[in-house]
Amino acid sequence: MSDMSTTVDFNAYPDSHGRFGAYGGSYVAETLMAPLAELTEAYLRCRQDPAFIAELDRDLKHYVGRPSPIYHAERLSRHVGGAQILFKREDLNHTGAHKINNTVGQALVARRMGKPRIIAETGAGQHGVASATVAARLGLKCAVYMGEVDIERQKMNVYRMKLLGAEVIPVCSGSRTLKDALNEALRDWVTNVADTFYMIGTVAGPHPYPLMVRDFNAVVGREARAQMLEQFGRLPDVLTACVGGGSNAIGLFHAFLNDAGVRMVGAEAAGEGLATGHHAASLAAGRPGILHGNRTYVLCDDDGQITETHSVSAGLDYPGVGPEHAFLKDLGRAEYVGVTDEEALAAFHLLCRQEGILAALESSHAVAQAIRLARQYPRDALVLCNLSGRGDKDVHTIAAREQVAV
Amino acid sequence: MSRIDDRFAVLAAASRTGLIPFVTAGDPVPEHTVALMHALVDAGADLVELGVPFSDPMADGAVIQHASERAIAKGVGLGQVLGWVEEFRRRDAATPVVLMGYLNPLEIHGYARFAREAVAAGVDGVLVVDCPLEEAAVLQPLRAAGLQQILLAAPTTAAARLGPLGKAVEGFLYYVSVAGTTGNRHMSADDVAVHVAQLRQYTDKPVAVGFGIRDAAGAKALARFANAVVIGSALVDALDGATTAAAIAARAREFLAPIRTALDTP
């Protein structure tokens, strides 16, 4: 850890322009400057409004099912033979992932702004489902942009969104995955700014999204910090979470950032291996650039063209990452490492057999990293892993990959 | 005076409305890009706007997205685009050339390096779609090197921002006629007239109007109040599929001729 990180107050970021050091900002077309300013103003008002916070807390408790437990995976820990592995069970939330923390919050902001229509982008479909869910609950119209490739590999979530009354719009440009869905959602927003609220699903995009989405997910770390002190009498030694855009990771990390003794490791999708070029590890293998409205680490070629990514998990298949993670990486406050498809799948199976938990493929990357970390620490050390989503949606992908007919 | 300022001064002196065609560099055929630029000038272009292909053109509609994808698939990048401008300049020292694109290619190329190379190639101005005034500090090396910074105003632009925008803009102010992506079809000339009149309270620079202009009638409707009109998607669409330099030039001429005539007919 660098000396600098011990003197930085991480709660002071982003600044009023949405910058986390050299990262973040609002790199968008002129037409979006006004709606972003309107959203920033509305959100900053909500953030300080006790009535808003009370309503959000009520929804998180009674609709989402918070707090989610911290579960001590004793059998897995014994099997690994190192530190104790603990899971923050975001997979137990309503709709099956941490994504609902953010959409419940943004839906309340949208309602206060009087926007009757919600749009969202989705990769694995978890954010799409979470958006469709809150739209149904508040009676808002909802359109979800999803790459054709992702629609094919996440059929169950596509159907769930339709059951919830959302329109799923296939995106057939570019690599036909999450980044293209984001482009298309931005195009929709720019065309329908008057009545539409764009519900971004991760801590990327222009200001205020990295701030707002972080705030709504930071409940994960706030709860976890209190639960650790209550259940274990101390903070964990190390945190780990998977990082695509990075919302579940920042959600877990944020409340611990000023605890200098807590190490943080983000697990990015190394796909077929960082050396093969077929991966989605923007922080571990990318460089600073500009994508989707913010400066951050991106995967691109020497012409600045964003490159196609690969991951077995649709939710991590993204060539950028939230700007706050870029900031934490440069400061040395968090480390980011790659976990391959194979390692994630092995962790998925091990967790099924050792603990009876079927984790999402995205979260399985974090599980693999937790196992790695546990091996590096003594038995009395505590590794806290964000189990960000459940894996029901991935059963068909796994079966197909392992050539099993379902 | 820059080429852009010169050109608008000449247009104003002759009470003419400028015609600014946009094409994506490298589309439809990379090797014919320079020939296409000359053809645009021959067909009456006052300024050429050359799109630098980008993989994630979030402000562009389907037509320009696909043109970008086609060009990138053929390996077109910033280096080649600058080479084409340099080649164009050997035969045409007068027509201003503006590069339009997104920030990441410049960021990766390096701002200072790009500024040096673009000036040497004969580029006059740069319009970076995803770099609003609030983030434009990164473009300072371009400005310092003499590349004029074209800025956009949109129907949604808040009045409070028009002052700083009008002061910072160089060359001309590009007014986005509709809240939407390029190629949008729902532009109302009367609404645009009201907005352009408002813009003129904040800037003495010429105002070009773009997004949503598809033909002679659309261009003509703007001619009474705009200093120039920009036509992109419809032209890119018209060029799509042409393979020889002669065919590309013929289509460019065919497309622009009636627009030029309409703009020049009182």
XYZ file of C-alpha atoms in Angstrom:
672
model
C 0.000 0.000 0.000
C 1.378 3.417 -0.884
C 2.017 6.040 1.778
C -0.400 8.334 0.044
C -3.427 6.162 0.628
C -3.121 6.519 4.378
C -3.535 10.282 4.093
C -6.360 10.379 1.555
C -9.912 10.819 2.818
C -11.770 8.618 0.398
C -15.124 10.078 1.392
C -14.038 13.353 -0.241
C -14.266 11.848 -3.726
C -15.511 12.530 -6.295
C -15.171 16.319 -6.407
C -18.009 18.516 -7.662
C -17.077 17.763 -11.295
C -17.299 14.044 -10.639
C -13.544 13.543 -10.673
C -11.685 10.909 -8.720
C -8.205 12.344 -9.139
C -7.452 12.061 -12.869
C -10.486 9.842 -13.508
C -14.226 10.295 -13.935
C -15.712 13.520 -15.302
C -18.480 14.058 -17.862
C -17.260 13.243 -21.368
C -20.604 13.317 -23.137
C -22.286 14.930 -26.102
C -23.494 18.484 -25.524
C -27.153 17.408 -25.559
C -26.618 15.336 -22.405
C -25.002 18.105 -20.354
C -28.362 19.541 -19.296
C -30.017 16.261 -18.266
C -26.861 15.281 -16.368
C -26.898 18.602 -14.535
C -30.588 18.103 -13.750
C -29.905 14.595 -12.463
C -26.918 15.703 -10.395
C -28.943 18.433 -8.747
C -31.869 16.098 -8.054
C -29.644 13.357 -6.701
C -27.609 15.641 -4.439
C -30.894 16.885 -3.002
C -32.116 13.323 -2.388
C -28.809 12.400 -0.805
C -29.305 14.968 1.939
C -33.033 14.518 2.370
C -33.938 12.517 5.498
C -37.310 11.590 3.965
C -35.581 10.129 0.889
C -33.095 8.208 3.015
C -35.883 6.856 5.214
C -37.887 5.716 2.195
C -34.807 4.053 0.687
C -34.011 2.293 3.962
C -37.595 1.024 4.172
C -37.431 -0.357 0.633
C -34.059 -1.974 1.237
C -35.380 -3.697 4.344
C -38.854 -4.766 3.266
C -38.546 -5.124 -0.501
C -34.909 -6.114 -1.054
C -34.640 -8.120 2.162
C -31.655 -6.359 3.709
C -29.482 -6.744 5.637
C -27.918 -9.649 3.777
C -26.017 -11.989 6.093
C -22.314 -12.603 6.367
C -21.851 -16.331 6.167
C -18.762 -18.095 7.438
C -17.968 -20.793 4.868
C -16.353 -23.162 7.368
C -16.337 -26.270 5.211
C -14.862 -24.453 2.206
C -12.270 -22.795 4.460
C -11.224 -26.190 5.869
C -11.048 -27.613 2.363
C -8.817 -24.753 1.181
C -6.736 -25.010 4.330
C -5.923 -21.335 4.819
C -7.685 -18.270 6.145
C -11.373 -18.220 7.036
C -13.554 -17.367 4.035
C -16.632 -15.270 4.713
C -19.324 -14.382 2.185
C -21.448 -11.274 2.090
C -24.600 -12.849 0.730
C -25.840 -10.355 -1.856
C -27.123 -13.366 -3.777
C -29.930 -13.582 -1.242
C -31.366 -10.186 -2.196
C -34.645 -9.911 -4.070
C -33.902 -10.609 -7.788
C -30.740 -12.440 -6.795
C -27.919 -9.913 -6.895
C -26.575 -6.636 -5.535
C -27.963 -4.820 -8.593
C -31.304 -4.205 -6.860
C -29.654 -1.940 -4.240
C -28.926 0.547 -7.000
C -32.163 0.280 -8.971
C -34.347 0.718 -5.881
C -32.440 3.923 -5.162
C -32.459 5.250 -8.715
C -36.165 4.463 -9.065
C -36.901 6.708 -6.095
C -34.810 9.461 -7.714
C -36.641 8.952 -11.039
C -40.012 9.227 -9.320
C -38.997 12.416 -7.539
C -37.864 13.839 -10.879
C -41.235 12.947 -12.382
C -39.790 10.805 -15.179
C -42.354 8.271 -16.439
C -39.926 6.151 -18.466
C -36.830 4.212 -17.429
C -34.145 2.885 -19.742
C -31.282 0.618 -18.778
C -28.466 -1.377 -20.332
C -27.663 -4.866 -19.222
C -24.972 -7.479 -19.743
C -25.821 -10.596 -17.757
C -29.375 -9.371 -17.404
C -29.190 -8.880 -13.636
C -29.332 -5.099 -13.869
C -32.029 -5.371 -16.539
C -34.110 -7.583 -14.264
C -33.481 -5.278 -11.298
C -34.526 -2.260 -13.409
C -37.631 -3.993 -14.779
C -38.511 -5.006 -11.210
C -38.473 -1.509 -9.751
C -40.192 -0.101 -12.841
C -43.026 -2.614 -12.384
C -43.307 -1.737 -8.733
C -43.543 1.997 -9.376
C -45.637 1.694 -12.549
C -42.966 3.187 -14.814
C -42.358 2.217 -18.439
C -39.090 0.343 -18.901
C -36.902 -0.409 -21.933
C -33.742 -2.482 -21.513
C -30.950 -2.510 -24.099
C -29.091 -5.785 -24.341
C -26.480 -7.030 -26.816
C -27.586 -9.864 -29.092
C -24.708 -12.020 -27.842
C -25.845 -11.532 -24.248
C -29.493 -12.171 -25.130
C -28.403 -15.543 -26.465
C -26.405 -16.499 -23.364
C -28.837 -15.106 -20.795
C -32.218 -16.248 -22.123
C -33.747 -16.770 -18.722
C -33.118 -13.206 -17.637
C -34.505 -11.917 -20.942
C -37.732 -13.770 -20.253
C -37.803 -12.536 -16.648
C -37.583 -8.934 -17.882
C -40.452 -9.544 -20.279
C -42.563 -11.100 -17.509
C -41.936 -7.948 -15.492
C -43.347 -5.864 -18.322
C -40.120 -4.440 -19.725
C -39.319 -4.181 -23.409
C -35.964 -5.834 -24.201
C -34.329 -4.129 -27.174
C -31.630 -6.211 -28.909
C -28.438 -4.338 -29.796
C -26.711 -5.584 -32.918
C -23.935 -2.976 -33.310
C -20.254 -3.426 -32.449
C -19.461 -6.484 -30.348
C -23.177 -6.893 -29.476
C -22.417 -7.028 -25.741
C -22.639 -4.730 -22.718
C -20.605 -1.810 -24.101
C -22.802 -1.591 -27.179
C -25.925 -1.797 -25.024
C -24.577 1.216 -23.111
C -23.970 3.135 -26.359
C -27.505 2.406 -27.512
C -29.029 3.389 -24.172
C -27.097 6.685 -24.325
C -28.493 7.250 -27.835
C -32.009 6.607 -26.573
C -31.467 9.013 -23.689
C -30.091 11.752 -25.941
C -33.211 11.395 -28.108
C -35.775 11.204 -25.267
C -34.208 13.369 -22.570
C -37.435 15.084 -21.557
C -39.347 12.086 -20.190
C -36.652 9.433 -19.729
C -34.521 8.457 -16.753
C -31.399 6.494 -17.645
C -30.711 3.924 -14.953
C -27.050 2.993 -15.375
C -26.253 -0.316 -13.725
C -22.651 0.176 -12.744
C -20.274 2.753 -11.275
C -19.243 3.922 -14.747
C -20.749 6.500 -17.119
C -20.612 10.277 -16.692
C -20.988 12.121 -13.374
C -23.130 11.680 -11.257
C -23.498 7.952 -12.036
C -20.214 6.720 -10.508
C -21.131 8.613 -7.336
C -24.819 7.724 -7.250
C -24.423 4.030 -8.061
C -21.616 3.756 -5.513
C -23.727 5.409 -2.841
C -26.617 3.027 -3.437
C -24.336 -0.014 -3.333
C -22.264 1.222 -0.399
C -24.933 -0.233 1.894
C -23.142 -3.562 1.283
C -19.911 -2.405 2.905
C -21.626 -0.390 5.645
C -23.583 -3.445 6.723
C -20.588 -5.728 6.345
C -18.363 -3.502 8.459
C -20.896 -3.485 11.322
C -21.568 -7.223 10.946
C -17.844 -8.007 11.092
C -17.442 -6.074 14.317
C -20.527 -7.738 15.774
C -19.900 -11.321 14.630
C -16.106 -11.454 14.694
C -15.137 -8.544 16.883
C -12.859 -7.107 14.243
C -12.539 -5.989 10.651
C -11.551 -8.475 7.934
C -7.927 -8.702 6.808
C -8.805 -8.628 3.156
C -11.835 -7.948 0.979
C -12.423 -9.333 -2.464
C -15.089 -8.862 -5.104
C -15.405 -9.306 -8.846
C -14.975 -6.252 -11.059
C -16.657 -5.700 -14.396
C -17.894 -2.133 -14.193
C -17.196 -2.507 -10.500
C -20.434 -1.726 -8.652
C -20.483 -4.661 -6.242
C -16.761 -4.230 -5.544
C -17.012 -0.518 -4.788
C -20.154 -1.306 -2.779
C -18.168 -3.616 -0.527
C -14.927 -1.613 -0.500
C -16.188 1.890 0.085
C -17.014 1.742 3.794
C -13.581 0.222 4.440
C -11.476 2.616 2.341
C -10.437 4.727 5.299
C -9.538 1.570 7.303
C -5.911 1.451 6.212
C -5.383 -2.052 7.611
C -7.982 -3.666 5.360
C -6.529 -4.909 2.083
C -8.736 -4.935 -1.013
C -8.398 -7.066 -4.119
C -10.659 -6.805 -7.150
C -10.999 -9.862 -9.399
C -11.299 -9.007 -13.076
C -12.236 -11.410 -15.834
C -9.018 -12.789 -17.324
C -11.093 -14.862 -19.783
C -8.818 -17.285 -21.569
C -5.779 -15.705 -19.867
C -4.348 -12.182 -19.836
C -1.580 -13.241 -22.238
C -4.096 -14.414 -24.888
C -5.700 -10.996 -25.275
C -9.110 -12.673 -24.805
C -10.153 -11.144 -21.506
C -11.966 -8.184 -19.942
C -9.353 -7.047 -17.403
C -9.318 -3.271 -17.959
C -7.397 -2.458 -14.773
C -4.959 -5.358 -14.831
C -4.188 -5.088 -18.555
C -5.629 -1.806 -19.905
C -4.594 1.841 -19.983
C -6.164 5.188 -19.136
C -8.624 6.351 -21.782
C -12.133 7.687 -22.240
C -15.230 5.554 -22.639
C -18.914 6.079 -21.911
C -18.553 9.517 -20.419
C -15.623 9.076 -18.056
C -11.849 8.806 -17.972
C -10.834 5.429 -16.653
C -8.829 2.349 -17.595
C -10.009 0.911 -20.893
C -9.051 -1.898 -23.219
C -8.227 -0.374 -26.572
C -5.743 -0.606 -29.424
C -3.109 1.960 -30.429
C -5.683 3.788 -32.601
C -7.862 4.255 -29.508
C -10.497 1.806 -30.744
C -12.126 -0.035 -27.866
C -11.318 -3.720 -28.220
C -13.697 -6.620 -27.916
C -13.580 -8.403 -24.615
C -14.060 -11.979 -23.618
C -15.391 -13.541 -20.471
C -17.512 -16.580 -19.735
C -19.559 -14.215 -17.588
C -21.630 -11.638 -19.462
C -21.677 -9.281 -16.475
C -17.895 -8.856 -16.517
C -17.607 -8.621 -20.296
C -16.911 -4.874 -20.402
C -13.828 -3.003 -21.714
C -13.967 -0.181 -19.163
C -14.353 0.062 -15.401
C -15.669 2.574 -12.888
C -13.355 5.586 -12.486
C -13.138 5.198 -8.709
C -11.457 1.831 -9.212
C -8.932 3.461 -11.567
C -8.234 5.988 -8.816
C -7.849 3.281 -6.143
C -5.538 1.302 -8.407
C -3.217 4.260 -9.055
C -3.099 5.094 -5.353
C -2.348 1.482 -4.518
C -5.340 1.417 -2.160
C -6.846 -1.555 -4.005
C -5.208 -4.221 -6.154
C -6.766 -5.718 -9.255
C -5.935 -9.166 -10.550
C -7.250 -11.460 -13.269
C -9.218 -14.678 -12.754
C -9.650 -16.888 -15.814
C -12.850 -18.556 -17.050
C -11.464 -21.920 -15.949
C -10.578 -20.706 -12.459
C -14.019 -19.139 -12.036
C -15.763 -22.326 -13.179
C -13.645 -24.435 -10.805
C -14.590 -22.096 -7.951
C -18.244 -22.294 -8.981
C -18.219 -26.090 -8.697
C -16.227 -26.118 -5.480
C -18.655 -23.711 -3.801
C -21.629 -25.834 -4.947
C -20.138 -28.982 -3.484
C -18.600 -27.554 -0.314
C -21.285 -25.116 0.759
C -24.412 -25.791 -1.273
C -24.289 -22.322 -2.819
C -24.720 -21.819 -6.540
C -22.935 -18.550 -7.288
C -23.269 -16.404 -10.402
C -20.395 -16.778 -12.863
C -19.464 -13.152 -12.162
C -19.301 -13.796 -8.409
C -17.440 -17.057 -9.018
C -14.468 -14.933 -10.083
C -14.480 -13.384 -6.613
C -14.847 -16.805 -5.016
C -11.786 -18.011 -6.928
C -9.846 -14.975 -5.732
C -11.036 -15.516 -2.129
C -9.700 -19.070 -2.291
C -6.367 -17.797 -3.634
C -6.137 -15.199 -0.878
C -7.129 -17.687 1.827
C -4.140 -19.805 0.842
C -1.818 -16.825 1.376
C -3.056 -16.048 4.911
C -2.887 -17.918 8.234
C -5.906 -19.827 9.539
C -7.034 -17.080 11.871
C -7.137 -14.454 9.124
C -10.477 -13.343 7.701
C -11.148 -13.036 3.964
C -14.462 -11.353 3.176
C -15.778 -12.019 -0.322
C -18.781 -10.347 -1.895
C -21.000 -13.105 -3.207
C -22.690 -10.596 -5.467
C -25.250 -12.787 -7.212
C -26.786 -16.208 -7.502
C -26.070 -18.513 -10.393
C -29.475 -19.818 -11.498
C -29.220 -17.652 -14.627
C -25.931 -19.337 -15.584
C -26.992 -22.973 -15.353
C -27.574 -23.238 -19.116
C -24.231 -21.600 -19.944
C -22.368 -23.967 -17.651
C -24.214 -27.016 -18.945
C -23.501 -26.043 -22.559
C -19.840 -25.424 -21.812
C -19.536 -28.793 -20.144
C -21.539 -30.457 -22.910
C -24.338 -31.570 -20.625
C -27.890 -31.668 -22.028
C -30.373 -30.004 -19.665
C -6.804 34.572 -40.199
C -7.426 30.874 -40.387
C -8.814 29.070 -43.396
C -12.103 28.632 -41.537
C -12.384 32.320 -40.646
C -11.422 33.286 -44.208
C -14.031 31.023 -45.671
C -16.843 32.349 -43.480
C -15.743 35.915 -44.233
C -15.977 35.228 -47.972
C -19.396 33.601 -47.521
C -20.672 36.532 -45.485
C -19.365 39.052 -48.025
C -21.238 37.212 -50.773
C -24.354 36.668 -48.578
C -24.086 32.943 -49.202
C -24.858 30.036 -46.884
C -21.988 27.630 -46.486
C -22.286 23.939 -47.299
C -20.412 21.551 -45.020
C -20.581 17.911 -46.039
C -19.528 15.290 -43.488
C -18.014 11.992 -44.557
C -16.477 9.254 -42.458
C -12.790 8.988 -43.332
C -12.141 5.654 -45.001
C -15.736 5.043 -46.081
C -16.855 3.736 -48.490
C -13.319 2.974 -49.777
C -10.237 4.007 -47.772
C -7.996 4.535 -50.834
C -10.546 6.909 -52.366
C -10.959 9.174 -49.349
C -8.806 11.951 -50.814
C -10.601 11.711 -54.163
C -13.891 11.935 -52.275
C -12.742 15.079 -50.436
C -11.845 16.746 -53.746
C -15.172 15.649 -55.215
C -17.015 17.265 -52.308
C -15.213 20.533 -52.976
C -15.908 20.273 -56.717
C -19.596 19.750 -55.886
C -19.723 22.961 -53.883
C -18.491 22.188 -50.368
C -17.200 25.265 -48.531
C -15.618 23.253 -45.749
C -15.030 19.522 -45.421
C -15.840 17.730 -42.204
C -14.011 14.447 -41.932
C -15.151 11.911 -39.353
C -12.430 9.992 -37.525
C -13.818 6.468 -37.092
C -14.382 5.363 -33.504
C -15.550 2.013 -32.198
C -18.134 3.491 -29.816
C -19.705 6.553 -31.464
C -22.381 7.165 -28.852
C -23.701 10.392 -30.392
C -24.121 8.925 -33.860
C -27.102 7.251 -35.437
C -27.021 3.952 -37.299
C -25.705 5.311 -40.641
C -22.528 6.863 -39.244
C -22.059 4.012 -36.752
C -21.992 1.559 -39.627
C -19.679 3.759 -41.696
C -17.304 3.854 -38.698
C -17.495 0.091 -38.282
C -16.751 -0.454 -41.978
C -13.749 1.885 -41.882
C -12.341 0.347 -38.687
C -12.748 -3.132 -40.152
C -10.492 -1.937 -43.006
C -7.911 -0.751 -40.482
C -8.569 2.991 -40.717
C -7.174 4.970 -37.780
C -6.107 8.478 -36.868
C -2.669 8.166 -38.510
C -4.176 7.364 -41.896
C -6.761 10.121 -41.591
C -4.009 12.695 -41.038
C -2.143 11.269 -44.036
C -5.219 11.785 -46.223
C -5.581 15.404 -45.126
C -1.937 15.972 -45.966
C -2.467 14.475 -49.419
C -5.639 16.563 -49.927
C -3.702 19.719 -49.065
C -1.237 19.152 -51.928
C -4.007 20.001 -54.386
C -6.275 22.188 -52.250
C -4.701 24.851 -50.048
C -7.909 26.814 -49.486
C -10.751 24.573 -48.349
C -10.898 24.254 -44.570
C -10.849 20.729 -43.134
C -12.359 19.954 -39.738
C -11.883 16.601 -38.045
C -14.890 15.358 -36.116
C -14.604 12.480 -33.713
C -14.389 11.198 -30.185
C -11.835 11.769 -27.483
C -10.300 8.338 -26.908
C -8.339 8.164 -30.180
C -6.787 11.571 -29.349
C -6.096 10.570 -25.750
C -4.303 7.409 -26.872
C -2.460 9.128 -29.742
C -1.357 11.864 -27.309
C -2.798 15.398 -27.455
C 0.500 17.221 -28.098
C 1.577 14.734 -30.739
C -1.811 14.914 -32.446
C -1.744 18.724 -32.409
C 1.681 18.789 -34.061
C 0.803 16.207 -36.705
C -2.627 17.658 -37.483
C -1.257 21.167 -38.012
C 1.519 19.793 -40.217
C -1.054 17.838 -42.254
C -3.180 20.942 -42.801
C -6.130 20.294 -40.466
C -7.862 23.545 -39.499
C -10.251 22.649 -36.731
C -11.337 19.839 -34.459
C -14.765 18.967 -33.134
C -14.663 16.397 -30.354
C -18.194 15.151 -29.811
C -17.717 13.768 -26.297
C -15.636 16.641 -24.965
C -17.948 19.395 -23.712
C -16.518 22.748 -22.674
C -16.260 21.620 -19.032
C -13.729 18.929 -20.012
C -11.988 20.866 -22.785
C -8.831 21.602 -20.784
C -7.355 18.426 -22.274
C -7.643 20.011 -25.725
C -5.497 23.010 -24.791
C -2.445 21.696 -26.699
C -4.605 21.572 -29.853
C -5.788 25.131 -29.395
C -2.257 26.305 -28.640
C -1.016 24.691 -31.850
C -3.602 26.629 -33.850
C -6.263 23.972 -34.354
C -9.537 25.810 -33.984
C -11.875 24.335 -31.439
C -15.375 23.915 -32.803
C -17.920 23.528 -30.013
C -21.469 22.241 -30.087
C -24.632 23.799 -28.734
C -27.833 21.777 -28.476
C -31.522 22.512 -27.908
C -30.990 21.390 -24.308
C -27.980 23.642 -23.649
C -28.746 25.788 -20.605
C -28.699 29.546 -21.154
C -26.114 29.876 -18.379
C -23.639 27.827 -20.407
C -24.087 29.737 -23.653
C -21.965 32.665 -22.481
C -18.815 30.638 -21.753
C -19.490 28.474 -24.824
C -19.861 31.474 -27.119
C -16.621 32.940 -25.788
C -14.588 29.736 -26.028
C -15.680 28.603 -29.488
C -13.338 29.135 -32.420
C -14.092 28.990 -36.152
C -17.827 28.420 -35.919
C -20.426 27.233 -33.458
C -22.047 23.960 -34.445
C -25.720 23.927 -33.498
C -27.209 20.457 -33.070
C -30.685 20.965 -34.496
C -32.422 18.172 -32.593
C -31.948 16.392 -29.286
C -30.879 13.077 -30.704
C -28.202 11.279 -32.643
C -26.903 12.136 -36.109
C -29.333 11.263 -38.890
C -32.397 12.004 -36.765
C -35.355 12.917 -38.963
C -37.431 15.241 -36.814
C -35.910 18.674 -37.274
C -38.142 21.747 -37.319
C -36.590 24.756 -39.072
C -38.779 27.201 -37.124
C -37.613 25.833 -33.769
C -34.024 25.927 -34.960
C -34.421 29.566 -36.066
C -35.489 30.557 -32.555
C -32.519 28.787 -30.986
C -29.998 30.167 -33.451
C -31.265 33.692 -32.811
C -30.683 33.077 -29.117
C -27.158 31.755 -29.774
C -26.240 34.924 -31.607
C -26.710 36.889 -28.403
C -23.755 34.980 -26.997
C -21.337 34.708 -29.896
C -20.244 36.671 -32.928
C -18.894 33.497 -34.527
C -20.744 31.977 -37.484
C -23.334 29.331 -36.656
C -23.527 26.080 -38.637
C -26.561 23.854 -38.189
C -26.347 20.079 -38.394
C -28.091 16.798 -37.431
C -31.274 15.938 -39.308
C -30.718 17.735 -42.618
C -31.239 15.293 -45.452
C -31.854 17.167 -48.678
C -32.131 20.442 -50.577
C -35.465 21.395 -49.008
C -34.142 20.818 -45.496
C -31.002 22.823 -46.203
C -32.941 25.637 -47.860
C -35.215 26.010 -44.818
C -32.149 26.785 -42.695
C -30.391 29.030 -45.204
C -32.297 32.133 -44.143
C -30.678 32.192 -40.694
C -27.721 29.740 -40.570
C -24.220 30.648 -41.781
C -23.749 27.081 -42.935
C -25.512 23.735 -42.989
C -23.874 20.406 -42.233
C -25.055 17.287 -44.037
C -23.685 13.955 -42.892
C -25.799 10.820 -42.538
C -27.767 11.266 -45.764
C -24.537 11.778 -47.711
C -22.793 8.817 -46.079
C -25.873 6.770 -46.946
C -25.743 7.963 -50.568
C -22.072 6.972 -50.889
C -22.512 3.532 -49.349
C -21.773 0.738 -51.783
C -19.869 2.801 -54.378
C -16.541 1.146 -55.106
C -14.560 3.178 -57.657
C -13.239 6.709 -57.241
C -15.313 7.790 -60.230
C -18.522 6.296 -58.848
C -17.907 7.825 -55.406
C -17.271 11.250 -56.953
C -20.374 10.945 -59.147
C -22.579 10.090 -56.173
C -21.139 12.952 -54.129
C -21.834 15.364 -56.994
C -25.312 14.013 -57.583
C -26.146 14.328 -53.899
C -24.668 17.777 -53.233
C -25.535 19.571 -56.497
C -29.232 20.177 -55.747
C -28.390 21.262 -52.207
C -25.788 23.725 -53.456
C -28.313 25.084 -55.967
C -31.006 25.420 -53.317
C -28.659 27.285 -50.961
C -27.576 29.665 -53.729
C -31.093 30.377 -55.017
C -32.628 33.345 -53.225
